[in-house]
Short mmCIF file of C-alpha atoms and ligand atoms in Angstrom, two decimals:
data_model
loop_
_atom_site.label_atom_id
_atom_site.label_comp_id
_atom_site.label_asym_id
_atom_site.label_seq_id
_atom_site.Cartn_x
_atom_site.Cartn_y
_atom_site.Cartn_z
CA UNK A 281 -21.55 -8.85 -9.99
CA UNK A 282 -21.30 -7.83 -6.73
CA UNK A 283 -17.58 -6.37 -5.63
CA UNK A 284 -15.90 -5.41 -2.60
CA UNK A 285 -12.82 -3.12 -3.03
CA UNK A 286 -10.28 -3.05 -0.30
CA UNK A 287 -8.23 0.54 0.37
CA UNK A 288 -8.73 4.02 0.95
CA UNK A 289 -6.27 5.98 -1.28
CA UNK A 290 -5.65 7.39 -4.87
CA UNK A 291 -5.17 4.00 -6.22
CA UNK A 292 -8.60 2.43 -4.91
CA UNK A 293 -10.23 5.95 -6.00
CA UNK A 294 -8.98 5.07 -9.64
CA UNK A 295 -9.90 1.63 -9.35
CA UNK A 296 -13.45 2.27 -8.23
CA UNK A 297 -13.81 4.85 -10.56
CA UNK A 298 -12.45 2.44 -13.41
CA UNK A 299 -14.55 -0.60 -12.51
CA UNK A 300 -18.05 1.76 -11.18
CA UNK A 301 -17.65 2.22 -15.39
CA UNK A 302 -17.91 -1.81 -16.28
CA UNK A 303 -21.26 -3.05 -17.07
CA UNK A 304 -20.52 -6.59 -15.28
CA UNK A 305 -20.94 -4.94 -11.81
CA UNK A 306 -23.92 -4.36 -10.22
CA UNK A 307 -23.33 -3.33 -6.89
CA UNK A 308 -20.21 -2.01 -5.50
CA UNK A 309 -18.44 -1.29 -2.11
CA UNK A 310 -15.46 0.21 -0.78
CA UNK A 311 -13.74 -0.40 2.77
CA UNK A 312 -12.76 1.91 4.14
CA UNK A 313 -13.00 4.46 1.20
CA UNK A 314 -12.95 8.17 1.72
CA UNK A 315 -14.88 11.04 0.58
CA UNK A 316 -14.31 10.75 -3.57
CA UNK A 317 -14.15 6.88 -3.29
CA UNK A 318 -17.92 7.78 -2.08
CA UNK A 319 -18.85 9.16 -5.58
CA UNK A 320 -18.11 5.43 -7.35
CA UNK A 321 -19.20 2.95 -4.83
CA UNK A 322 -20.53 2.31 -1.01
CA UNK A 323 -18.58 3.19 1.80
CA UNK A 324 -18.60 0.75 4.47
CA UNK A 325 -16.44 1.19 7.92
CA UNK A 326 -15.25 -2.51 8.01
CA UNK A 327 -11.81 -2.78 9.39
CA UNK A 328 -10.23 -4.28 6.60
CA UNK A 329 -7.20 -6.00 8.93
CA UNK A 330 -10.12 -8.07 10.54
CA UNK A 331 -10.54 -11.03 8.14
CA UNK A 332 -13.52 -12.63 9.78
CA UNK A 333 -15.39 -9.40 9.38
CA UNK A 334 -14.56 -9.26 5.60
CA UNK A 335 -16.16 -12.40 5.21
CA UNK A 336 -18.91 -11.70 7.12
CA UNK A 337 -19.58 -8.65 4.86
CA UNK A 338 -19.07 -10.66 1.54
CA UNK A 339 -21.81 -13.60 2.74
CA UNK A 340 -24.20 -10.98 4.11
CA UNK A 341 -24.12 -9.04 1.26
CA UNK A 342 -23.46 -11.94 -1.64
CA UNK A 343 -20.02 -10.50 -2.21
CA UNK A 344 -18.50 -12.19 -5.47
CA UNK A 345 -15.37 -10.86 -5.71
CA UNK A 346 -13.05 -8.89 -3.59
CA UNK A 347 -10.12 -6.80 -5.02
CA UNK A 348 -7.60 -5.99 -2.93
CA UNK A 349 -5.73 -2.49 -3.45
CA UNK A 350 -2.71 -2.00 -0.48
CA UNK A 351 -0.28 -4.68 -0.11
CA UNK A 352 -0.70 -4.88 3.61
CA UNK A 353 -3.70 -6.95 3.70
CA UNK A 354 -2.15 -9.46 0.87
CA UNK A 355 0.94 -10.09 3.37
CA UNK A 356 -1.45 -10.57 6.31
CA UNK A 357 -3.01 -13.66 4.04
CA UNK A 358 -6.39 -12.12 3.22
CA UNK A 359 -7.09 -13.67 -0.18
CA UNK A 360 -6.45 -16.81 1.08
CA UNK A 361 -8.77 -15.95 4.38
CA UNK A 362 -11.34 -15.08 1.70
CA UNK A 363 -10.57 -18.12 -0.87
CA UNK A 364 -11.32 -20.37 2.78
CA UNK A 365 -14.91 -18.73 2.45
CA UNK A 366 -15.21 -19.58 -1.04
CA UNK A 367 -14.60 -15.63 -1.67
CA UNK A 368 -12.85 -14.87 -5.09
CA UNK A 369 -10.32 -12.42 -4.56
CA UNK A 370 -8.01 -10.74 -6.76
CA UNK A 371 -4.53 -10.27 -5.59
CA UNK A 372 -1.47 -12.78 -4.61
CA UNK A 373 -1.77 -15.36 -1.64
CA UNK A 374 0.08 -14.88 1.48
CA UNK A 375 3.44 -17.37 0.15
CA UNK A 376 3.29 -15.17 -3.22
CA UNK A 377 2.80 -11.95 -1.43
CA UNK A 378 6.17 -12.67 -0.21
CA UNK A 379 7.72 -10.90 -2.88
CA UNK A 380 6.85 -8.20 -1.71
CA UNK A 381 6.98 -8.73 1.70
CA UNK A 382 10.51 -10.55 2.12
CA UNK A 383 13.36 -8.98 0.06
CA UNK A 384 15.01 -12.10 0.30
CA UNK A 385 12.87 -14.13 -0.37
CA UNK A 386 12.57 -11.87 -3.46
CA UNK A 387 16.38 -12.30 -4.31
CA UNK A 388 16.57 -15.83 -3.54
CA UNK A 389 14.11 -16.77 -6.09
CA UNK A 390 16.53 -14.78 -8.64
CA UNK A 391 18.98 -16.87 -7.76
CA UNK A 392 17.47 -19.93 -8.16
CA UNK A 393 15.38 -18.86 -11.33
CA UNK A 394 18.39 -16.75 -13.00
CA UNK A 395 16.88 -13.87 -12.96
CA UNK A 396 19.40 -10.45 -13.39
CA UNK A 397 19.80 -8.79 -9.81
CA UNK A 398 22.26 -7.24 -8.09
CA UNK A 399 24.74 -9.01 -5.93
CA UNK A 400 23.94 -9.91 -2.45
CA UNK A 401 23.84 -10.76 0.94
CA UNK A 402 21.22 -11.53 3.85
CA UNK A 403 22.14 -10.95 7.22
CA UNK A 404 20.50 -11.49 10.98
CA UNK A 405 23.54 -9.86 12.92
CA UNK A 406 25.30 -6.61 12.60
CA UNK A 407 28.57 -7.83 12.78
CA UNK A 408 28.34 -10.16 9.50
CA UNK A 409 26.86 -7.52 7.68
CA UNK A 410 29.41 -5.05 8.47
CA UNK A 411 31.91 -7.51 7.45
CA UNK A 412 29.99 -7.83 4.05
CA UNK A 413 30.17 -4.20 3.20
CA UNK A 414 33.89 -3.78 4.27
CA UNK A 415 34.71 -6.56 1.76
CA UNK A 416 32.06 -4.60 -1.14
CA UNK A 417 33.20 -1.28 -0.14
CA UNK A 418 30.60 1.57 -1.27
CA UNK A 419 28.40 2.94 -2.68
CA UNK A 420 26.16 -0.08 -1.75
CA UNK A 421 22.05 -0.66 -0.70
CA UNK A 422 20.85 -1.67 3.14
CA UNK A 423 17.31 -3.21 2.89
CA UNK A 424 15.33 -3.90 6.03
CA UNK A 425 13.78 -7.37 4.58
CA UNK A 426 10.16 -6.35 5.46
CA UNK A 427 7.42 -3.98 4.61
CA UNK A 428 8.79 -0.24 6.04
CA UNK A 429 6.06 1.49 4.21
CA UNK A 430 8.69 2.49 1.32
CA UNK A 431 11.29 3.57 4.01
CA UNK A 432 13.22 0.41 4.70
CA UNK A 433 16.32 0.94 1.78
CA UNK A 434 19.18 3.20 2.17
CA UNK A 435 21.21 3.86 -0.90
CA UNK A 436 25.00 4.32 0.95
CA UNK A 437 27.23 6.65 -1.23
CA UNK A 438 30.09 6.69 1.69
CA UNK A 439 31.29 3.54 3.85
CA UNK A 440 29.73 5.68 6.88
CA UNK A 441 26.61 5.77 5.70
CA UNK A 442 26.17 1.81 5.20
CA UNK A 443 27.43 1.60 8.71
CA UNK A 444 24.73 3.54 10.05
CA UNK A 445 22.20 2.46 7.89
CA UNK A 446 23.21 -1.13 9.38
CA UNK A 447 23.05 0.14 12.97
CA UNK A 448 20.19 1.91 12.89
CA UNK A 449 17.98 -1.50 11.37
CA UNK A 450 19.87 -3.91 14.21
CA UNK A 451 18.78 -1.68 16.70
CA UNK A 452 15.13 -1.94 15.52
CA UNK A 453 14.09 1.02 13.69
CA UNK A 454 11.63 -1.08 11.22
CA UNK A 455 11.07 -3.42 13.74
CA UNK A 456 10.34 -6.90 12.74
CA UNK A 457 10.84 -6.11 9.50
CA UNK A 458 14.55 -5.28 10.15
CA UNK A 459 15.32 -8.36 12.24
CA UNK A 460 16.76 -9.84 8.72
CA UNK A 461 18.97 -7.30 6.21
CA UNK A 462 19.92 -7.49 2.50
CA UNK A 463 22.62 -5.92 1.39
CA UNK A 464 22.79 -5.35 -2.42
CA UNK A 465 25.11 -3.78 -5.10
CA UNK A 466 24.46 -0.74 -6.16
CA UNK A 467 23.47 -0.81 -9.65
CA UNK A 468 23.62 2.65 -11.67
CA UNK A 469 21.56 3.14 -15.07
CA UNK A 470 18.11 4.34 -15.23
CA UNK A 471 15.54 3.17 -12.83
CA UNK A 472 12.04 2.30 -14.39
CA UNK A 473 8.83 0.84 -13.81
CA UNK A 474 6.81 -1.80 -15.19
CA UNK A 475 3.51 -3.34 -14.52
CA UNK A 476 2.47 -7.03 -15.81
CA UNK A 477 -0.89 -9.18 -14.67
CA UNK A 478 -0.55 -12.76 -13.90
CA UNK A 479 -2.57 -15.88 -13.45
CA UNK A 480 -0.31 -18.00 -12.20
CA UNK A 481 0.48 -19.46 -15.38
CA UNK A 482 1.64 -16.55 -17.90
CA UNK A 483 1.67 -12.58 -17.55
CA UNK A 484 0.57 -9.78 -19.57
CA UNK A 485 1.89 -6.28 -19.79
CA UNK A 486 0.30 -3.22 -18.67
CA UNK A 487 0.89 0.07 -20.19
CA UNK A 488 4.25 2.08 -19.16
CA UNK A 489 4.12 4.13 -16.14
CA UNK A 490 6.65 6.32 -14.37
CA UNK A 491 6.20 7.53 -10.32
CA UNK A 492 8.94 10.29 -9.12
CA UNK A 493 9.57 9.83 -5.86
CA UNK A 494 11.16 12.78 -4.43
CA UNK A 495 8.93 15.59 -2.56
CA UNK A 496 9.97 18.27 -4.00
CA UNK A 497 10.73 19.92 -7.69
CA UNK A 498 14.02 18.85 -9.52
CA UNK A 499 14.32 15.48 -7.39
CA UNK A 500 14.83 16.75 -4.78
CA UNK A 501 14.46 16.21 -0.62
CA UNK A 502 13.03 12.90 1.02
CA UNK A 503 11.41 9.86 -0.87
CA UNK A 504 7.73 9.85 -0.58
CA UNK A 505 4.89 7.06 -1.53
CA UNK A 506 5.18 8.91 -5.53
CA UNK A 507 4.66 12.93 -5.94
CA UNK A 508 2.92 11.81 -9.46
CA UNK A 509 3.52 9.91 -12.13
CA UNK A 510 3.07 9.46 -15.91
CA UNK A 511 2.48 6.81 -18.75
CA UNK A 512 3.78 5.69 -21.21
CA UNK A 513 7.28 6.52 -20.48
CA UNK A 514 9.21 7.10 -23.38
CA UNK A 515 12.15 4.60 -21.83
CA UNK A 516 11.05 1.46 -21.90
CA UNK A 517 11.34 0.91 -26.00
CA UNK A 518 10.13 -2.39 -27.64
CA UNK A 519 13.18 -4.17 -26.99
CA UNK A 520 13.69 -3.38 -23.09
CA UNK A 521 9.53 -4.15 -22.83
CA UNK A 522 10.73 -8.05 -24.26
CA UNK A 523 13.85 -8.36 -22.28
CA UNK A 524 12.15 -7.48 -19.05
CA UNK A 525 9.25 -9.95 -20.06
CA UNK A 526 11.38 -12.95 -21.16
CA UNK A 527 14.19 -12.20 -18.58
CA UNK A 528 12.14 -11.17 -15.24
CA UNK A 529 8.48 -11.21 -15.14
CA UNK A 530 7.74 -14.81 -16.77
CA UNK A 531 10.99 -16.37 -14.96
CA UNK A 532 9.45 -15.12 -11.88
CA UNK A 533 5.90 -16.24 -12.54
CA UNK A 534 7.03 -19.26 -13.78
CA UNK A 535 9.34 -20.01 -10.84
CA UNK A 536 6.53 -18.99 -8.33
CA UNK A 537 4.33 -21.72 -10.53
CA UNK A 538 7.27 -24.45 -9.88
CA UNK A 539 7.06 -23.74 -5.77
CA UNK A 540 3.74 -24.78 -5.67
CA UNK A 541 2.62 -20.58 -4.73
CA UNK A 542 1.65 -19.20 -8.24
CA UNK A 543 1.54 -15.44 -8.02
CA UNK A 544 -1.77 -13.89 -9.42
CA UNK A 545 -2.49 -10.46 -9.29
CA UNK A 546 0.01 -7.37 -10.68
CA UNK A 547 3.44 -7.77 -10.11
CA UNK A 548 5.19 -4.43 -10.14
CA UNK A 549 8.45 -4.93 -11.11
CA UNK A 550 11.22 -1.78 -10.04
CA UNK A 551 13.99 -2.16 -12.84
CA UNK A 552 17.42 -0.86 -13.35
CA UNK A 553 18.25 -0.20 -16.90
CA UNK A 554 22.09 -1.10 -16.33
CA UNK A 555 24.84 -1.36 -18.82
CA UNK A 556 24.21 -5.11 -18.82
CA UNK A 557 20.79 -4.96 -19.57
CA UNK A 558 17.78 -4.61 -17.35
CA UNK A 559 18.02 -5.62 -13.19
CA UNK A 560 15.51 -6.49 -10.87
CA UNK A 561 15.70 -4.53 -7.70
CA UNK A 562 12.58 -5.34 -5.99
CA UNK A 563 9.16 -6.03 -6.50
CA UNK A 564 5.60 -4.80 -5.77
CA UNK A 565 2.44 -6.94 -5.32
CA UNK A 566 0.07 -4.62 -6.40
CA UNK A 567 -0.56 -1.75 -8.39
CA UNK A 568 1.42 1.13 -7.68
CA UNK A 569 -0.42 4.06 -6.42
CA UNK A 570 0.08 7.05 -8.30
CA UNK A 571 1.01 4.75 -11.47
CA UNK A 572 -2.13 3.09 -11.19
CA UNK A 573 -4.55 6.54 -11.51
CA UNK A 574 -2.82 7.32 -14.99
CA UNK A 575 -2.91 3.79 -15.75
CA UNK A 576 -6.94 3.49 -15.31
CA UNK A 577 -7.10 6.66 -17.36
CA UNK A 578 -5.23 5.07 -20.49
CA UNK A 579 -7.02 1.66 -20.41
CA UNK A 580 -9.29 0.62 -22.51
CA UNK A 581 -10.75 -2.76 -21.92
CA UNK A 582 -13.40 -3.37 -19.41
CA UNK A 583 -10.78 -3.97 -15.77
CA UNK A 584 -13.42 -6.44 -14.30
CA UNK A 585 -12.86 -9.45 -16.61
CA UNK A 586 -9.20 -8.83 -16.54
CA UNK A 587 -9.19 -9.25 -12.91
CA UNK A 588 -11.37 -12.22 -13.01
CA UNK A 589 -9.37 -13.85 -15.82
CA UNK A 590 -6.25 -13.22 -13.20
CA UNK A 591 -8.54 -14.89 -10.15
CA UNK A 592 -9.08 -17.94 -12.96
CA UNK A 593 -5.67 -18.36 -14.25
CA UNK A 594 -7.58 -17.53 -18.09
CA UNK A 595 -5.05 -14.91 -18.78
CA UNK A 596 -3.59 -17.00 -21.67
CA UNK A 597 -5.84 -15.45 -24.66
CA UNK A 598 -6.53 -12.89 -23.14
CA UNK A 599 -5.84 -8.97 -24.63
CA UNK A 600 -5.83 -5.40 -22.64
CA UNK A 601 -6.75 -2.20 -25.34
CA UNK A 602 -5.45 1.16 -24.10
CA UNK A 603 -6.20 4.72 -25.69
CA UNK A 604 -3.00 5.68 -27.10
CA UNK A 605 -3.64 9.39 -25.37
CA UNK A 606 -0.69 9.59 -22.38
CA UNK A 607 -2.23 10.52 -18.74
CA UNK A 608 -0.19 12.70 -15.94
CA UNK A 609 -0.88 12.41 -12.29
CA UNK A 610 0.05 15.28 -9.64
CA UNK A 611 -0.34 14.38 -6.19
CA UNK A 612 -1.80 17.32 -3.98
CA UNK A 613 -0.19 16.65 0.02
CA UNK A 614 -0.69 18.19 2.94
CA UNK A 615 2.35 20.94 4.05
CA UNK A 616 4.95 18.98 5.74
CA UNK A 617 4.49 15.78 4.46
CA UNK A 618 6.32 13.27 4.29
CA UNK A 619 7.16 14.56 7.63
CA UNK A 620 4.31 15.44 10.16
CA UNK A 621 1.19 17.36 8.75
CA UNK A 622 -1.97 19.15 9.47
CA UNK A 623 -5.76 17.24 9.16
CA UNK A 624 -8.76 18.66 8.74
CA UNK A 625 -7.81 21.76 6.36
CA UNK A 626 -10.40 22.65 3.76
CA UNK A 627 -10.18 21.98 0.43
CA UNK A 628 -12.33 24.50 -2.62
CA UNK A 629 -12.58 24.09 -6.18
CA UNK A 630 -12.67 20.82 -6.83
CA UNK A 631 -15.67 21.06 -9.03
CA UNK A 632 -14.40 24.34 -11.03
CA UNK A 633 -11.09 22.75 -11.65
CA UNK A 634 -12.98 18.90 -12.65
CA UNK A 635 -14.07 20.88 -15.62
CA UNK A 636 -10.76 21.44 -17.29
CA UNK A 637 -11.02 19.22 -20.28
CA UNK A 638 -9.61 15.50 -19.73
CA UNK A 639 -8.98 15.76 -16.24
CA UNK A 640 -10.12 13.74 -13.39
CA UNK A 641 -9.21 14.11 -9.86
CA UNK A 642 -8.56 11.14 -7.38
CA UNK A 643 -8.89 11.51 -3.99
CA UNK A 644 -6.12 10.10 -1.96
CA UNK A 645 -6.82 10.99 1.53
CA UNK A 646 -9.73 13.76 2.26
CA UNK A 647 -13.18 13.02 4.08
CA UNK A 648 -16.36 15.06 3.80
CA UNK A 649 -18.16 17.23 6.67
CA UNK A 650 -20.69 19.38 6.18
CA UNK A 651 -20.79 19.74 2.68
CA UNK A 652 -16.94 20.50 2.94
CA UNK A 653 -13.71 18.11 1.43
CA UNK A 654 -11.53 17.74 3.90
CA UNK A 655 -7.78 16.42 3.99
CA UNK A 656 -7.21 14.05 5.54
CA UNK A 657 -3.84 12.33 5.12
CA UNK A 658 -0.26 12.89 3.65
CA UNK A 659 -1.18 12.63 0.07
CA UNK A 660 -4.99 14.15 -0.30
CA UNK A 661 -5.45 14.44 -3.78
CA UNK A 662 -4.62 12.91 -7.67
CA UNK A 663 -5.13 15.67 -10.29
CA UNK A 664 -5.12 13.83 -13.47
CA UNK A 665 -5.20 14.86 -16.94
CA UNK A 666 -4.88 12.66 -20.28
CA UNK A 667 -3.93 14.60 -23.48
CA UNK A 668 -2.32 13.96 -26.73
CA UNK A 669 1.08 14.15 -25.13
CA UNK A 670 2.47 14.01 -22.00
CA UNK A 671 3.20 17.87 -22.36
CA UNK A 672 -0.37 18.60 -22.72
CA UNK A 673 -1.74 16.25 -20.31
CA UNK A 674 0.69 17.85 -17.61
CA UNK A 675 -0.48 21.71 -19.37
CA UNK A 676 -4.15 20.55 -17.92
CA UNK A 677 -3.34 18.86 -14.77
CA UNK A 678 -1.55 22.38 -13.42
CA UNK A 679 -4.49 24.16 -14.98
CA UNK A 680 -6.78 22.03 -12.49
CA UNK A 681 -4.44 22.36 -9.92
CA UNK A 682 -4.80 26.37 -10.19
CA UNK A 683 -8.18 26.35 -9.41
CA UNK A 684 -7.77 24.05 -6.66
CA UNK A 685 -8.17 26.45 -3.09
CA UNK A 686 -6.14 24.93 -0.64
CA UNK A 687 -3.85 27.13 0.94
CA UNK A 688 -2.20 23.88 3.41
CA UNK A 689 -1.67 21.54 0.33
CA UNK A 690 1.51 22.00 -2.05
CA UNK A 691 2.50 20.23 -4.63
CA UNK A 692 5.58 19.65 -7.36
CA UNK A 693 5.30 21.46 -10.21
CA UNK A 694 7.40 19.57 -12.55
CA UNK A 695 5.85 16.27 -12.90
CA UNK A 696 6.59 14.47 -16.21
CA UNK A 697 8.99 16.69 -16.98
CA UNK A 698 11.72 13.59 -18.72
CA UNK A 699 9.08 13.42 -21.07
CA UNK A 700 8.22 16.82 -21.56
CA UNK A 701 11.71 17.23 -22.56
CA UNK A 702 11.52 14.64 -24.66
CA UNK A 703 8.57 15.76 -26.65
CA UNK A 704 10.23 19.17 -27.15
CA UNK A 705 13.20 17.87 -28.86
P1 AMP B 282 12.63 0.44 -2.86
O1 AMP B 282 12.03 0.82 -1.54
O2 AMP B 282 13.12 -0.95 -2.97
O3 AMP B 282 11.78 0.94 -4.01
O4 AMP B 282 13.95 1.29 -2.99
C1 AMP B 282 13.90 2.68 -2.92
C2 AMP B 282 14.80 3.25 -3.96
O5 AMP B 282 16.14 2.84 -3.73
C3 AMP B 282 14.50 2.75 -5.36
O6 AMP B 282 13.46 3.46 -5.94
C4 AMP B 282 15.81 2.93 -6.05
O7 AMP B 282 15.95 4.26 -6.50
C5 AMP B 282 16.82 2.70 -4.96
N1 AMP B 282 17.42 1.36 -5.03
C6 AMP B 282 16.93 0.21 -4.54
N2 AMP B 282 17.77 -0.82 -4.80
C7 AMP B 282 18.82 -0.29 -5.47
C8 AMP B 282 20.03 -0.83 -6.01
N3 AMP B 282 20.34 -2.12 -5.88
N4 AMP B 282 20.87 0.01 -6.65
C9 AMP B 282 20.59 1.33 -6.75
N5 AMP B 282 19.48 1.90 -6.26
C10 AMP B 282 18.60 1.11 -5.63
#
């Protein structure tokens, strides 16, 4: 087959590199890419936000299926630009990309479907909203309803700080995607991951992952897009794995199914293990991306007919293998981020520290000049590492990271550390 892979960070790296690997495909691109992308697949300089260019690129080049990584291009309506052209693509439609795209729209379909969320509202005007958190009293969650690239949710501890967060959405610091607010309880209890592929009709489970967010070691400082990330996680046991099944994911796909917009693609649910069992507090469309380099390290089964079974709504019979080895990510940035940072800084090693045994490295954001690996974003670089545990994946992912030159980049040094814990007793 020929495929077309949409993105240009860690997760399409690990997605090239996972499908460059199945014997189905026999040509395959990668728009835009970047400069370890270039090692699995094509690099092509289509704008990917121009939909009539995609297509153009898929009939000139007999394109068969297109995968689509970010979640931007699945809100702008791409898959169903490309299913117009008779293009399969793998991802969610526009209506079903709304759960990511519309947190109420997300929390609406709870309500009608009964499926365990926090309490809410959804506001267009300060003034109601203000009213609603003086009546819930904090701590309590602001959500600008649209995409803010992971910065649209304040978690208020104090009165004050819902206030402000309220203020500063009316007055149009996301924009658009602040012209509508949620408001949600708080909801305390551990906060997991977990990763299912639909068809439209049913959903299976992916492997466990875990992301931590903060930039720095111990949890600490601002959120980020995911400082690394492991799998499995030792917290979601048997039992949690069939409650959030039977309670969220196959309410929701099942629910999306009875609207008439079936969701296919991976849903990426973010989960509250609460004293009343596991809550939905929002959803992803797409794979999460640094979950999704460990989880292309720990599976099995060929990717490309799972994706195709998702495009064809054959998921019913159908089985993912993983290697029961765990896999730790550690995201290499650029100093500053997720603040303002340098491009262009020069990155060594990369070869010497590819050799420590079981570990791959993703490129997140770098390009190549003149021989050289350049940065060339926030988040640059994946070093992963599988191992028989997570402690000894994480023991060669900071050995790789040592030989890494790269005197601009920084990185935490504690990744996976609940389960390193763990593992020691
Ligand atoms: P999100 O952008 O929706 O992933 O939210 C960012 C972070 O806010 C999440 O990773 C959670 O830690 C936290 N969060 C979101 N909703 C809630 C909630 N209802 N209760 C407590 N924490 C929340």
């Amino acid at each position: 087959m020929n495929i077309l892979l949409l993105g240009s960070g860690g997760r399409e790296h690990a997605l090239a590199w996972k499908m460059a690997a199945s014997p189905l495909v026999t040509k395959l691109w990668c728009a835009p890419g970047n400069a370890g992308i270039a090692q699995e697949a094509e690099c092509v300089a289509l704008d990917i936000t121009d939909h009539a260019a995609v297509i153009d690129f898929c009939k000139r080049n007999m394109v068969e299926l297109v995968v689509v990584g970010p979640e931007t291009p699945l809100a702008a309506g791409i898959v169903d630009d490309l299913a117009s052209a008779g293009i399969k693509a793998f991802g969610p439609g526009k209506q079903a990309a709304q759960l990511e795209g519309s947190k109420g729209f997300t929390k609406a379909l709870c309500t009608e479907f009964n499926i365990p969320t926090g309490a809410y509202g959804r506001f267009t005007n300060a003034d109601d909203a203000l009213a609603y958190v003086r009546q819930q009293g904090a701590p309590i969650v602001v959500k600008a309803d649209g995409l803010a690239a992971g910065k649209g949710v304040v978690v208020a501890m104090t009165m004050a700080e819902a206030e402000a967060a309220i203020a500063m959405m009316f007055d149009g610091a996301f924009g658009a995607a602040g012209a509508e607010v949620v408001i949600e309880e708080y909801l305390a209890g551990r906060e997991i991951s977990f990763f299912a592929l639909s068809d439209g009709e049913t959903a299976i489970a992916l492997a466990s992952a875990q992301d931590h967010k903060r930039v720095f070691d111990d949890d600490r400082g601002p959120n980020t897009g995911g400082m690394g990330a492991y799998s499995p996680t030792p917290f979601v046991t048997d039992e949690i794995h069939d409650q959030i099944m039977a309670r969220i994911i196959l309410p929701t796909v099942a629910g999306m199914k009875a609207r008439g917009t079936p969701f296919r693609g991976v849903l990426y649910a973010g989960v509250m293990l609460t004293g009343q069992g596991p809550k939905l507090f929002e959803y992803n469309v797409r794979f999460g991306d640094p979950e999704c380099q460990v989880l292309m390290l720990r599976m099995m089964s060929d990717i490309v007919p799972a994706m195709l079974a998702s495009c064809d709504g054959q998921l019913r019979n159908f089985d993912l293998r993983w290697f029961p080895d765990a896999a730790l990510t550690v995201v290499m940035a650029a100093k500053g981020y997720p603040g303002d940072y340098a491009r262009g800084t020069r990155i060594e090693g990369l070869d010497d520290a590819a050799r420590v045994e079981g570990v791959e490295i993703f490129h997140a954001g770098t390009v190549a000049k003149d021989g050289h690996i350049l940065a060339n974003g926030g988040r640059v670089l994946n070093v992963c590492a599988s191992g028989k545990t997570i402690t000894e994946a994480q023991r060669r992912a900071y050995e790789a990271v040592d030989r890494i030159q790269w005197p601009e980049g920084f990185c935490r040094r504690d990744i996976g550390w609940q389960a390193v814990e763990r593992e020691r007793g």
